[in-house]
Amino acid sequence: MKKKARLSVNIPTIEEVENEKKRLRHRANYRKTLRGTIAVLLVVAAVSVLVATLWMPVLQIYGKSMNPTLENGQIVVSVKTNDLKTGEVVAFWQGNKLLVKRVIAGLGEWVDISADGTVSVDGEELTEDYLDEKSLGHCDIELPHQVEESHWFLMGDNREASVDSRTETIGDISKDQIEGKIVFRIWPINKFGSIQ
């Protein structure tokens, strides 16, 4: 008579079964949470891109025409608007380039710049605390200059180096060219804050 081979089967204990159930539940919850988190991150990223594109473009400054207010490499946030005031810093399109300058005068006002770089608007000298130094810079327009209707006269804060509305190449900037008002600097961190 042949002996039957016995199979050795390990039957798990109740504690092992409970631990395995907990592990499987934890894994299912982890996957569910991970999928939810990824979905939320995708929605937040899409909304951020939409906001940055439509209402609050983020721009990086290139060049030195706005020194000392804005320096090369700094990153700023702008708000899309055509409601501008004298003294505000704006981004505008010139051809296919996005430039950043300061609003000096607008909508029919008269601009005059003396040989030492002192700027007057409608006969009143501007107080320009944001400048390190005044300069006439490159100016090939006839002064005094009356700003065209629905246009703005813009100048960089580094008057010696800036190419702006003082030149026929740039001239007065139309409302259609305005991308938005620069409101906030986000980089570098030590200069984080609003733009004056």
mmCIF file with all atom_site columns, C-alpha atoms in Angstrom:
data_model
loop_
_atom_site.group_PDB
_atom_site.id
_atom_site.type_symbol
_atom_site.label_atom_id
_atom_site.label_alt_id
_atom_site.label_comp_id
_atom_site.label_asym_id
_atom_site.label_entity_id
_atom_site.label_seq_id
_atom_site.pdbx_PDB_ins_code
_atom_site.Cartn_x
_atom_site.Cartn_y
_atom_site.Cartn_z
_atom_site.occupancy
_atom_site.B_iso_or_equiv
_atom_site.pdbx_formal_charge
_atom_site.auth_seq_id
_atom_site.auth_comp_id
_atom_site.auth_asym_id
_atom_site.auth_atom_id
_atom_site.pdbx_PDB_model_num
ATOM 1   C CA . MET A 1 1   ? 0.000  0.000   0.000   1.00 0.00 ? 1   MET A CA 1
ATOM 2   C CA . LYS A 1 2   ? 1.322  3.397   -1.071  1.00 0.00 ? 2   LYS A CA 1
ATOM 3   C CA . LYS A 1 3   ? 1.409  6.312   1.302   1.00 0.00 ? 3   LYS A CA 1
ATOM 4   C CA . LYS A 1 4   ? -0.217 9.470   0.110   1.00 0.00 ? 4   LYS A CA 1
ATOM 5   C CA . ALA A 1 5   ? 1.998  12.526  0.133   1.00 0.00 ? 5   ALA A CA 1
ATOM 6   C CA . ARG A 1 6   ? 0.725  15.141  2.478   1.00 0.00 ? 6   ARG A CA 1
ATOM 7   C CA . LEU A 1 7   ? 0.666  18.715  1.359   1.00 0.00 ? 7   LEU A CA 1
ATOM 8   C CA . SER A 1 8   ? 1.714  21.151  3.954   1.00 0.00 ? 8   SER A CA 1
ATOM 9   C CA . VAL A 1 9   ? -0.617 24.147  3.905   1.00 0.00 ? 9   VAL A CA 1
ATOM 10  C CA . ASN A 1 10  ? -0.032 27.056  6.232   1.00 0.00 ? 10  ASN A CA 1
ATOM 11  C CA . ILE A 1 11  ? -3.321 28.483  7.274   1.00 0.00 ? 11  ILE A CA 1
ATOM 12  C CA . PRO A 1 12  ? -2.957 32.121  8.282   1.00 0.00 ? 12  PRO A CA 1
ATOM 13  C CA . THR A 1 13  ? -3.997 33.159  11.730  1.00 0.00 ? 13  THR A CA 1
ATOM 14  C CA . ILE A 1 14  ? -6.847 35.576  12.291  1.00 0.00 ? 14  ILE A CA 1
ATOM 15  C CA . GLU A 1 15  ? -4.325 38.264  13.219  1.00 0.00 ? 15  GLU A CA 1
ATOM 16  C CA . GLU A 1 16  ? -2.428 37.771  9.925   1.00 0.00 ? 16  GLU A CA 1
ATOM 17  C CA . VAL A 1 17  ? -5.681 37.974  7.939   1.00 0.00 ? 17  VAL A CA 1
ATOM 18  C CA . GLU A 1 18  ? -6.631 41.225  9.741   1.00 0.00 ? 18  GLU A CA 1
ATOM 19  C CA . ASN A 1 19  ? -3.172 42.705  9.095   1.00 0.00 ? 19  ASN A CA 1
ATOM 20  C CA . GLU A 1 20  ? -3.408 41.829  5.377   1.00 0.00 ? 20  GLU A CA 1
ATOM 21  C CA . LYS A 1 21  ? -6.871 43.419  5.150   1.00 0.00 ? 21  LYS A CA 1
ATOM 22  C CA . LYS A 1 22  ? -5.514 46.593  6.802   1.00 0.00 ? 22  LYS A CA 1
ATOM 23  C CA . ARG A 1 23  ? -2.556 46.664  4.380   1.00 0.00 ? 23  ARG A CA 1
ATOM 24  C CA . LEU A 1 24  ? -4.839 46.310  1.344   1.00 0.00 ? 24  LEU A CA 1
ATOM 25  C CA . ARG A 1 25  ? -7.220 49.017  2.656   1.00 0.00 ? 25  ARG A CA 1
ATOM 26  C CA . HIS A 1 26  ? -4.261 51.342  3.295   1.00 0.00 ? 26  HIS A CA 1
ATOM 27  C CA . ARG A 1 27  ? -2.953 50.720  -0.245  1.00 0.00 ? 27  ARG A CA 1
ATOM 28  C CA . ALA A 1 28  ? -6.379 51.441  -1.770  1.00 0.00 ? 28  ALA A CA 1
ATOM 29  C CA . ASN A 1 29  ? -6.718 54.652  0.297   1.00 0.00 ? 29  ASN A CA 1
ATOM 30  C CA . TYR A 1 30  ? -3.193 55.709  -0.676  1.00 0.00 ? 30  TYR A CA 1
ATOM 31  C CA . ARG A 1 31  ? -3.960 55.267  -4.398  1.00 0.00 ? 31  ARG A CA 1
ATOM 32  C CA . LYS A 1 32  ? -7.255 57.118  -4.053  1.00 0.00 ? 32  LYS A CA 1
ATOM 33  C CA . THR A 1 33  ? -5.545 59.997  -2.203  1.00 0.00 ? 33  THR A CA 1
ATOM 34  C CA . LEU A 1 34  ? -2.719 60.102  -4.760  1.00 0.00 ? 34  LEU A CA 1
ATOM 35  C CA . ARG A 1 35  ? -5.174 60.278  -7.688  1.00 0.00 ? 35  ARG A CA 1
ATOM 36  C CA . GLY A 1 36  ? -7.142 63.038  -5.911  1.00 0.00 ? 36  GLY A CA 1
ATOM 37  C CA . THR A 1 37  ? -3.969 65.013  -5.167  1.00 0.00 ? 37  THR A CA 1
ATOM 38  C CA . ILE A 1 38  ? -2.778 64.750  -8.779  1.00 0.00 ? 38  ILE A CA 1
ATOM 39  C CA . ALA A 1 39  ? -6.192 65.889  -10.031 1.00 0.00 ? 39  ALA A CA 1
ATOM 40  C CA . VAL A 1 40  ? -6.151 68.907  -7.686  1.00 0.00 ? 40  VAL A CA 1
ATOM 41  C CA . LEU A 1 41  ? -2.594 69.815  -8.732  1.00 0.00 ? 41  LEU A CA 1
ATOM 42  C CA . LEU A 1 42  ? -3.543 69.647  -12.417 1.00 0.00 ? 42  LEU A CA 1
ATOM 43  C CA . VAL A 1 43  ? -6.556 71.908  -11.849 1.00 0.00 ? 43  VAL A CA 1
ATOM 44  C CA . VAL A 1 44  ? -4.452 74.390  -9.831  1.00 0.00 ? 44  VAL A CA 1
ATOM 45  C CA . ALA A 1 45  ? -1.757 74.385  -12.529 1.00 0.00 ? 45  ALA A CA 1
ATOM 46  C CA . ALA A 1 46  ? -4.337 74.971  -15.273 1.00 0.00 ? 46  ALA A CA 1
ATOM 47  C CA . VAL A 1 47  ? -5.973 77.829  -13.340 1.00 0.00 ? 47  VAL A CA 1
ATOM 48  C CA . SER A 1 48  ? -2.536 79.354  -12.614 1.00 0.00 ? 48  SER A CA 1
ATOM 49  C CA . VAL A 1 49  ? -1.600 79.280  -16.286 1.00 0.00 ? 49  VAL A CA 1
ATOM 50  C CA . LEU A 1 50  ? -4.956 80.809  -17.212 1.00 0.00 ? 50  LEU A CA 1
ATOM 51  C CA . VAL A 1 51  ? -4.609 83.596  -14.618 1.00 0.00 ? 51  VAL A CA 1
ATOM 52  C CA . ALA A 1 52  ? -0.972 84.256  -15.598 1.00 0.00 ? 52  ALA A CA 1
ATOM 53  C CA . THR A 1 53  ? -1.895 84.425  -19.266 1.00 0.00 ? 53  THR A CA 1
ATOM 54  C CA . LEU A 1 54  ? -5.139 86.369  -19.137 1.00 0.00 ? 54  LEU A CA 1
ATOM 55  C CA . TRP A 1 55  ? -5.008 88.637  -16.083 1.00 0.00 ? 55  TRP A CA 1
ATOM 56  C CA . MET A 1 56  ? -1.647 88.650  -14.343 1.00 0.00 ? 56  MET A CA 1
ATOM 57  C CA . PRO A 1 57  ? 1.293  87.938  -16.664 1.00 0.00 ? 57  PRO A CA 1
ATOM 58  C CA . VAL A 1 58  ? 4.605  87.145  -14.965 1.00 0.00 ? 58  VAL A CA 1
ATOM 59  C CA . LEU A 1 59  ? 7.545  88.886  -16.664 1.00 0.00 ? 59  LEU A CA 1
ATOM 60  C CA . GLN A 1 60  ? 11.314 88.797  -16.354 1.00 0.00 ? 60  GLN A CA 1
ATOM 61  C CA . ILE A 1 61  ? 13.212 92.080  -16.658 1.00 0.00 ? 61  ILE A CA 1
ATOM 62  C CA . TYR A 1 62  ? 15.993 92.265  -19.243 1.00 0.00 ? 62  TYR A CA 1
ATOM 63  C CA . GLY A 1 63  ? 18.408 95.176  -19.538 1.00 0.00 ? 63  GLY A CA 1
ATOM 64  C CA . LYS A 1 64  ? 19.091 98.225  -17.413 1.00 0.00 ? 64  LYS A CA 1
ATOM 65  C CA . SER A 1 65  ? 16.661 100.846 -18.716 1.00 0.00 ? 65  SER A CA 1
ATOM 66  C CA . MET A 1 66  ? 14.573 100.724 -15.494 1.00 0.00 ? 66  MET A CA 1
ATOM 67  C CA . ASN A 1 67  ? 17.474 100.795 -12.986 1.00 0.00 ? 67  ASN A CA 1
ATOM 68  C CA . PRO A 1 68  ? 17.321 101.350 -10.024 1.00 0.00 ? 68  PRO A CA 1
ATOM 69  C CA . THR A 1 69  ? 13.597 100.492 -9.771  1.00 0.00 ? 69  THR A CA 1
ATOM 70  C CA . LEU A 1 70  ? 13.834 97.213  -11.693 1.00 0.00 ? 70  LEU A CA 1
ATOM 71  C CA . GLU A 1 71  ? 17.073 95.388  -12.424 1.00 0.00 ? 71  GLU A CA 1
ATOM 72  C CA . ASN A 1 72  ? 18.129 92.797  -14.973 1.00 0.00 ? 72  ASN A CA 1
ATOM 73  C CA . GLY A 1 73  ? 16.890 89.307  -14.045 1.00 0.00 ? 73  GLY A CA 1
ATOM 74  C CA . GLN A 1 74  ? 14.166 90.371  -11.627 1.00 0.00 ? 74  GLN A CA 1
ATOM 75  C CA . ILE A 1 75  ? 10.747 88.744  -12.008 1.00 0.00 ? 75  ILE A CA 1
ATOM 76  C CA . VAL A 1 76  ? 7.592  90.848  -11.733 1.00 0.00 ? 76  VAL A CA 1
ATOM 77  C CA . VAL A 1 77  ? 3.829  90.395  -11.914 1.00 0.00 ? 77  VAL A CA 1
ATOM 78  C CA . SER A 1 78  ? 1.663  92.688  -13.999 1.00 0.00 ? 78  SER A CA 1
ATOM 79  C CA . VAL A 1 79  ? -2.084 93.267  -14.015 1.00 0.00 ? 79  VAL A CA 1
ATOM 80  C CA . LYS A 1 80  ? -3.832 93.717  -17.347 1.00 0.00 ? 80  LYS A CA 1
ATOM 81  C CA . THR A 1 81  ? -5.364 97.188  -17.413 1.00 0.00 ? 81  THR A CA 1
ATOM 82  C CA . ASN A 1 82  ? -5.539 100.329 -19.545 1.00 0.00 ? 82  ASN A CA 1
ATOM 83  C CA . ASP A 1 83  ? -6.438 102.514 -16.557 1.00 0.00 ? 83  ASP A CA 1
ATOM 84  C CA . LEU A 1 84  ? -3.013 104.076 -15.990 1.00 0.00 ? 84  LEU A CA 1
ATOM 85  C CA . LYS A 1 85  ? -1.775 106.968 -13.876 1.00 0.00 ? 85  LYS A CA 1
ATOM 86  C CA . THR A 1 86  ? 1.352  109.097 -14.066 1.00 0.00 ? 86  THR A CA 1
ATOM 87  C CA . GLY A 1 87  ? 4.237  107.462 -12.206 1.00 0.00 ? 87  GLY A CA 1
ATOM 88  C CA . GLU A 1 88  ? 3.073  103.855 -12.674 1.00 0.00 ? 88  GLU A CA 1
ATOM 89  C CA . VAL A 1 89  ? 5.375  101.277 -14.262 1.00 0.00 ? 89  VAL A CA 1
ATOM 90  C CA . VAL A 1 90  ? 3.876  99.466  -17.259 1.00 0.00 ? 90  VAL A CA 1
ATOM 91  C CA . ALA A 1 91  ? 4.717  96.750  -19.766 1.00 0.00 ? 91  ALA A CA 1
ATOM 92  C CA . PHE A 1 92  ? 3.916  97.430  -23.416 1.00 0.00 ? 92  PHE A CA 1
ATOM 93  C CA . TRP A 1 93  ? 4.462  95.846  -26.813 1.00 0.00 ? 93  TRP A CA 1
ATOM 94  C CA . GLN A 1 94  ? 6.841  97.495  -29.259 1.00 0.00 ? 94  GLN A CA 1
ATOM 95  C CA . GLY A 1 95  ? 6.864  95.319  -32.359 1.00 0.00 ? 95  GLY A CA 1
ATOM 96  C CA . ASN A 1 96  ? 7.390  91.803  -31.012 1.00 0.00 ? 96  ASN A CA 1
ATOM 97  C CA . LYS A 1 97  ? 9.217  92.946  -27.862 1.00 0.00 ? 97  LYS A CA 1
ATOM 98  C CA . LEU A 1 98  ? 7.683  93.521  -24.456 1.00 0.00 ? 98  LEU A CA 1
ATOM 99  C CA . LEU A 1 99  ? 9.242  96.608  -22.843 1.00 0.00 ? 99  LEU A CA 1
ATOM 100 C CA . VAL A 1 100 ? 8.857  98.075  -19.358 1.00 0.00 ? 100 VAL A CA 1
ATOM 101 C CA . LYS A 1 101 ? 8.831  101.857 -18.715 1.00 0.00 ? 101 LYS A CA 1
ATOM 102 C CA . ARG A 1 102 ? 7.216  104.459 -16.440 1.00 0.00 ? 102 ARG A CA 1
ATOM 103 C CA . VAL A 1 103 ? 4.160  106.558 -17.328 1.00 0.00 ? 103 VAL A CA 1
ATOM 104 C CA . ILE A 1 104 ? 5.201  110.219 -17.515 1.00 0.00 ? 104 ILE A CA 1
ATOM 105 C CA . ALA A 1 105 ? 2.200  111.790 -19.246 1.00 0.00 ? 105 ALA A CA 1
ATOM 106 C CA . GLY A 1 106 ? -0.857 110.842 -21.198 1.00 0.00 ? 106 GLY A CA 1
ATOM 107 C CA . LEU A 1 107 ? -3.831 111.786 -23.289 1.00 0.00 ? 107 LEU A CA 1
ATOM 108 C CA . GLY A 1 108 ? -3.079 115.241 -24.703 1.00 0.00 ? 108 GLY A CA 1
ATOM 109 C CA . GLU A 1 109 ? -0.680 116.443 -21.987 1.00 0.00 ? 109 GLU A CA 1
ATOM 110 C CA . TRP A 1 110 ? 2.411  118.489 -22.873 1.00 0.00 ? 110 TRP A CA 1
ATOM 111 C CA . VAL A 1 111 ? 5.854  117.069 -21.985 1.00 0.00 ? 111 VAL A CA 1
ATOM 112 C CA . ASP A 1 112 ? 9.008  119.164 -21.837 1.00 0.00 ? 112 ASP A CA 1
ATOM 113 C CA . ILE A 1 113 ? 12.497 117.994 -20.849 1.00 0.00 ? 113 ILE A CA 1
ATOM 114 C CA . SER A 1 114 ? 15.278 120.464 -20.077 1.00 0.00 ? 114 SER A CA 1
ATOM 115 C CA . ALA A 1 115 ? 18.923 119.947 -21.067 1.00 0.00 ? 115 ALA A CA 1
ATOM 116 C CA . ASP A 1 116 ? 19.705 118.688 -17.523 1.00 0.00 ? 116 ASP A CA 1
ATOM 117 C CA . GLY A 1 117 ? 16.910 116.093 -17.757 1.00 0.00 ? 117 GLY A CA 1
ATOM 118 C CA . THR A 1 118 ? 14.249 117.820 -15.642 1.00 0.00 ? 118 THR A CA 1
ATOM 119 C CA . VAL A 1 119 ? 10.822 116.709 -16.859 1.00 0.00 ? 119 VAL A CA 1
ATOM 120 C CA . SER A 1 120 ? 7.759  118.964 -16.827 1.00 0.00 ? 120 SER A CA 1
ATOM 121 C CA . VAL A 1 121 ? 4.201  117.957 -17.685 1.00 0.00 ? 121 VAL A CA 1
ATOM 122 C CA . ASP A 1 122 ? 1.768  120.749 -18.574 1.00 0.00 ? 122 ASP A CA 1
ATOM 123 C CA . GLY A 1 123 ? 4.279  123.249 -17.186 1.00 0.00 ? 123 GLY A CA 1
ATOM 124 C CA . GLU A 1 124 ? 4.705  121.528 -13.775 1.00 0.00 ? 124 GLU A CA 1
ATOM 125 C CA . GLU A 1 125 ? 8.049  119.952 -12.895 1.00 0.00 ? 125 GLU A CA 1
ATOM 126 C CA . LEU A 1 126 ? 7.742  116.282 -11.921 1.00 0.00 ? 126 LEU A CA 1
ATOM 127 C CA . THR A 1 127 ? 9.105  115.075 -8.597  1.00 0.00 ? 127 THR A CA 1
ATOM 128 C CA . GLU A 1 128 ? 10.936 111.911 -9.595  1.00 0.00 ? 128 GLU A CA 1
ATOM 129 C CA . ASP A 1 129 ? 12.259 110.318 -6.401  1.00 0.00 ? 129 ASP A CA 1
ATOM 130 C CA . TYR A 1 130 ? 12.683 107.001 -8.215  1.00 0.00 ? 130 TYR A CA 1
ATOM 131 C CA . LEU A 1 131 ? 15.603 108.354 -10.313 1.00 0.00 ? 131 LEU A CA 1
ATOM 132 C CA . ASP A 1 132 ? 19.270 108.002 -9.389  1.00 0.00 ? 132 ASP A CA 1
ATOM 133 C CA . GLU A 1 133 ? 20.187 110.706 -11.858 1.00 0.00 ? 133 GLU A CA 1
ATOM 134 C CA . LYS A 1 134 ? 18.420 112.988 -14.345 1.00 0.00 ? 134 LYS A CA 1
ATOM 135 C CA . SER A 1 135 ? 19.470 113.016 -17.983 1.00 0.00 ? 135 SER A CA 1
ATOM 136 C CA . LEU A 1 136 ? 18.060 114.171 -21.307 1.00 0.00 ? 136 LEU A CA 1
ATOM 137 C CA . GLY A 1 137 ? 19.364 110.900 -22.784 1.00 0.00 ? 137 GLY A CA 1
ATOM 138 C CA . HIS A 1 138 ? 18.652 110.046 -26.405 1.00 0.00 ? 138 HIS A CA 1
ATOM 139 C CA . CYS A 1 139 ? 15.903 112.472 -27.431 1.00 0.00 ? 139 CYS A CA 1
ATOM 140 C CA . ASP A 1 140 ? 15.107 113.126 -31.089 1.00 0.00 ? 140 ASP A CA 1
ATOM 141 C CA . ILE A 1 141 ? 11.525 114.394 -30.743 1.00 0.00 ? 141 ILE A CA 1
ATOM 142 C CA . GLU A 1 142 ? 10.609 118.064 -30.822 1.00 0.00 ? 142 GLU A CA 1
ATOM 143 C CA . LEU A 1 143 ? 10.063 119.517 -27.340 1.00 0.00 ? 143 LEU A CA 1
ATOM 144 C CA . PRO A 1 144 ? 7.715  120.498 -25.864 1.00 0.00 ? 144 PRO A CA 1
ATOM 145 C CA . HIS A 1 145 ? 5.780  117.475 -27.084 1.00 0.00 ? 145 HIS A CA 1
ATOM 146 C CA . GLN A 1 146 ? 2.024  116.977 -26.910 1.00 0.00 ? 146 GLN A CA 1
ATOM 147 C CA . VAL A 1 147 ? 0.996  113.361 -26.280 1.00 0.00 ? 147 VAL A CA 1
ATOM 148 C CA . GLU A 1 148 ? -1.462 112.026 -28.857 1.00 0.00 ? 148 GLU A CA 1
ATOM 149 C CA . GLU A 1 149 ? -5.030 111.270 -27.764 1.00 0.00 ? 149 GLU A CA 1
ATOM 150 C CA . SER A 1 150 ? -5.442 107.716 -26.412 1.00 0.00 ? 150 SER A CA 1
ATOM 151 C CA . HIS A 1 151 ? -1.655 107.461 -26.008 1.00 0.00 ? 151 HIS A CA 1
ATOM 152 C CA . TRP A 1 152 ? 0.904  107.560 -23.193 1.00 0.00 ? 152 TRP A CA 1
ATOM 153 C CA . PHE A 1 153 ? 4.365  109.094 -22.938 1.00 0.00 ? 153 PHE A CA 1
ATOM 154 C CA . LEU A 1 154 ? 6.688  106.583 -21.219 1.00 0.00 ? 154 LEU A CA 1
ATOM 155 C CA . MET A 1 155 ? 10.291 106.839 -20.009 1.00 0.00 ? 155 MET A CA 1
ATOM 156 C CA . GLY A 1 156 ? 12.734 104.448 -18.346 1.00 0.00 ? 156 GLY A CA 1
ATOM 157 C CA . ASP A 1 157 ? 14.136 105.292 -14.904 1.00 0.00 ? 157 ASP A CA 1
ATOM 158 C CA . ASN A 1 158 ? 17.721 104.989 -16.183 1.00 0.00 ? 158 ASN A CA 1
ATOM 159 C CA . ARG A 1 159 ? 17.335 108.075 -18.354 1.00 0.00 ? 159 ARG A CA 1
ATOM 160 C CA . GLU A 1 160 ? 20.821 107.935 -19.906 1.00 0.00 ? 160 GLU A CA 1
ATOM 161 C CA . ALA A 1 161 ? 20.404 104.333 -21.175 1.00 0.00 ? 161 ALA A CA 1
ATOM 162 C CA . SER A 1 162 ? 16.662 104.050 -21.843 1.00 0.00 ? 162 SER A CA 1
ATOM 163 C CA . VAL A 1 163 ? 15.202 104.164 -25.337 1.00 0.00 ? 163 VAL A CA 1
ATOM 164 C CA . ASP A 1 164 ? 11.607 105.300 -24.847 1.00 0.00 ? 164 ASP A CA 1
ATOM 165 C CA . SER A 1 165 ? 8.990  107.868 -25.914 1.00 0.00 ? 165 SER A CA 1
ATOM 166 C CA . ARG A 1 166 ? 11.741 110.481 -26.241 1.00 0.00 ? 166 ARG A CA 1
ATOM 167 C CA . THR A 1 167 ? 12.661 108.845 -29.555 1.00 0.00 ? 167 THR A CA 1
ATOM 168 C CA . GLU A 1 168 ? 10.709 108.745 -32.802 1.00 0.00 ? 168 GLU A CA 1
ATOM 169 C CA . THR A 1 169 ? 11.446 104.996 -32.938 1.00 0.00 ? 169 THR A CA 1
ATOM 170 C CA . ILE A 1 170 ? 9.229  104.359 -29.894 1.00 0.00 ? 170 ILE A CA 1
ATOM 171 C CA . GLY A 1 171 ? 7.124  107.522 -29.682 1.00 0.00 ? 171 GLY A CA 1
ATOM 172 C CA . ASP A 1 172 ? 3.844  107.747 -27.794 1.00 0.00 ? 172 ASP A CA 1
ATOM 173 C CA . ILE A 1 173 ? 2.406  104.374 -26.767 1.00 0.00 ? 173 ILE A CA 1
ATOM 174 C CA . SER A 1 174 ? -1.179 103.577 -27.687 1.00 0.00 ? 174 SER A CA 1
ATOM 175 C CA . LYS A 1 175 ? -3.637 101.925 -25.303 1.00 0.00 ? 175 LYS A CA 1
ATOM 176 C CA . ASP A 1 176 ? -3.611 98.861  -27.572 1.00 0.00 ? 176 ASP A CA 1
ATOM 177 C CA . GLN A 1 177 ? 0.124  98.384  -26.982 1.00 0.00 ? 177 GLN A CA 1
ATOM 178 C CA . ILE A 1 178 ? -0.220 98.324  -23.178 1.00 0.00 ? 178 ILE A CA 1
ATOM 179 C CA . GLU A 1 179 ? 0.112  94.824  -21.730 1.00 0.00 ? 179 GLU A CA 1
ATOM 180 C CA . GLY A 1 180 ? -0.453 95.865  -18.123 1.00 0.00 ? 180 GLY A CA 1
ATOM 181 C CA . LYS A 1 181 ? 0.694  97.657  -15.013 1.00 0.00 ? 181 LYS A CA 1
ATOM 182 C CA . ILE A 1 182 ? 3.667  96.198  -13.104 1.00 0.00 ? 182 ILE A CA 1
ATOM 183 C CA . VAL A 1 183 ? 2.447  95.811  -9.532  1.00 0.00 ? 183 VAL A CA 1
ATOM 184 C CA . PHE A 1 184 ? 4.672  93.341  -7.732  1.00 0.00 ? 184 PHE A CA 1
ATOM 185 C CA . ARG A 1 185 ? 8.233  92.008  -7.723  1.00 0.00 ? 185 ARG A CA 1
ATOM 186 C CA . ILE A 1 186 ? 8.468  88.312  -6.800  1.00 0.00 ? 186 ILE A CA 1
ATOM 187 C CA . TRP A 1 187 ? 12.174 87.686  -7.440  1.00 0.00 ? 187 TRP A CA 1
ATOM 188 C CA . PRO A 1 188 ? 14.719 88.044  -5.913  1.00 0.00 ? 188 PRO A CA 1
ATOM 189 C CA . ILE A 1 189 ? 13.193 87.239  -2.537  1.00 0.00 ? 189 ILE A CA 1
ATOM 190 C CA . ASN A 1 190 ? 15.123 90.023  -0.762  1.00 0.00 ? 190 ASN A CA 1
ATOM 191 C CA . LYS A 1 191 ? 13.411 92.588  -3.070  1.00 0.00 ? 191 LYS A CA 1
ATOM 192 C CA . PHE A 1 192 ? 9.950  90.959  -2.840  1.00 0.00 ? 192 PHE A CA 1
ATOM 193 C CA . GLY A 1 193 ? 7.198  93.589  -2.734  1.00 0.00 ? 193 GLY A CA 1
ATOM 194 C CA . SER A 1 194 ? 5.167  96.181  -4.574  1.00 0.00 ? 194 SER A CA 1
ATOM 195 C CA . ILE A 1 195 ? 6.619  98.412  -7.285  1.00 0.00 ? 195 ILE A CA 1
ATOM 196 C CA . GLN A 1 196 ? 6.609  102.164 -6.716  1.00 0.00 ? 196 GLN A CA 1
#
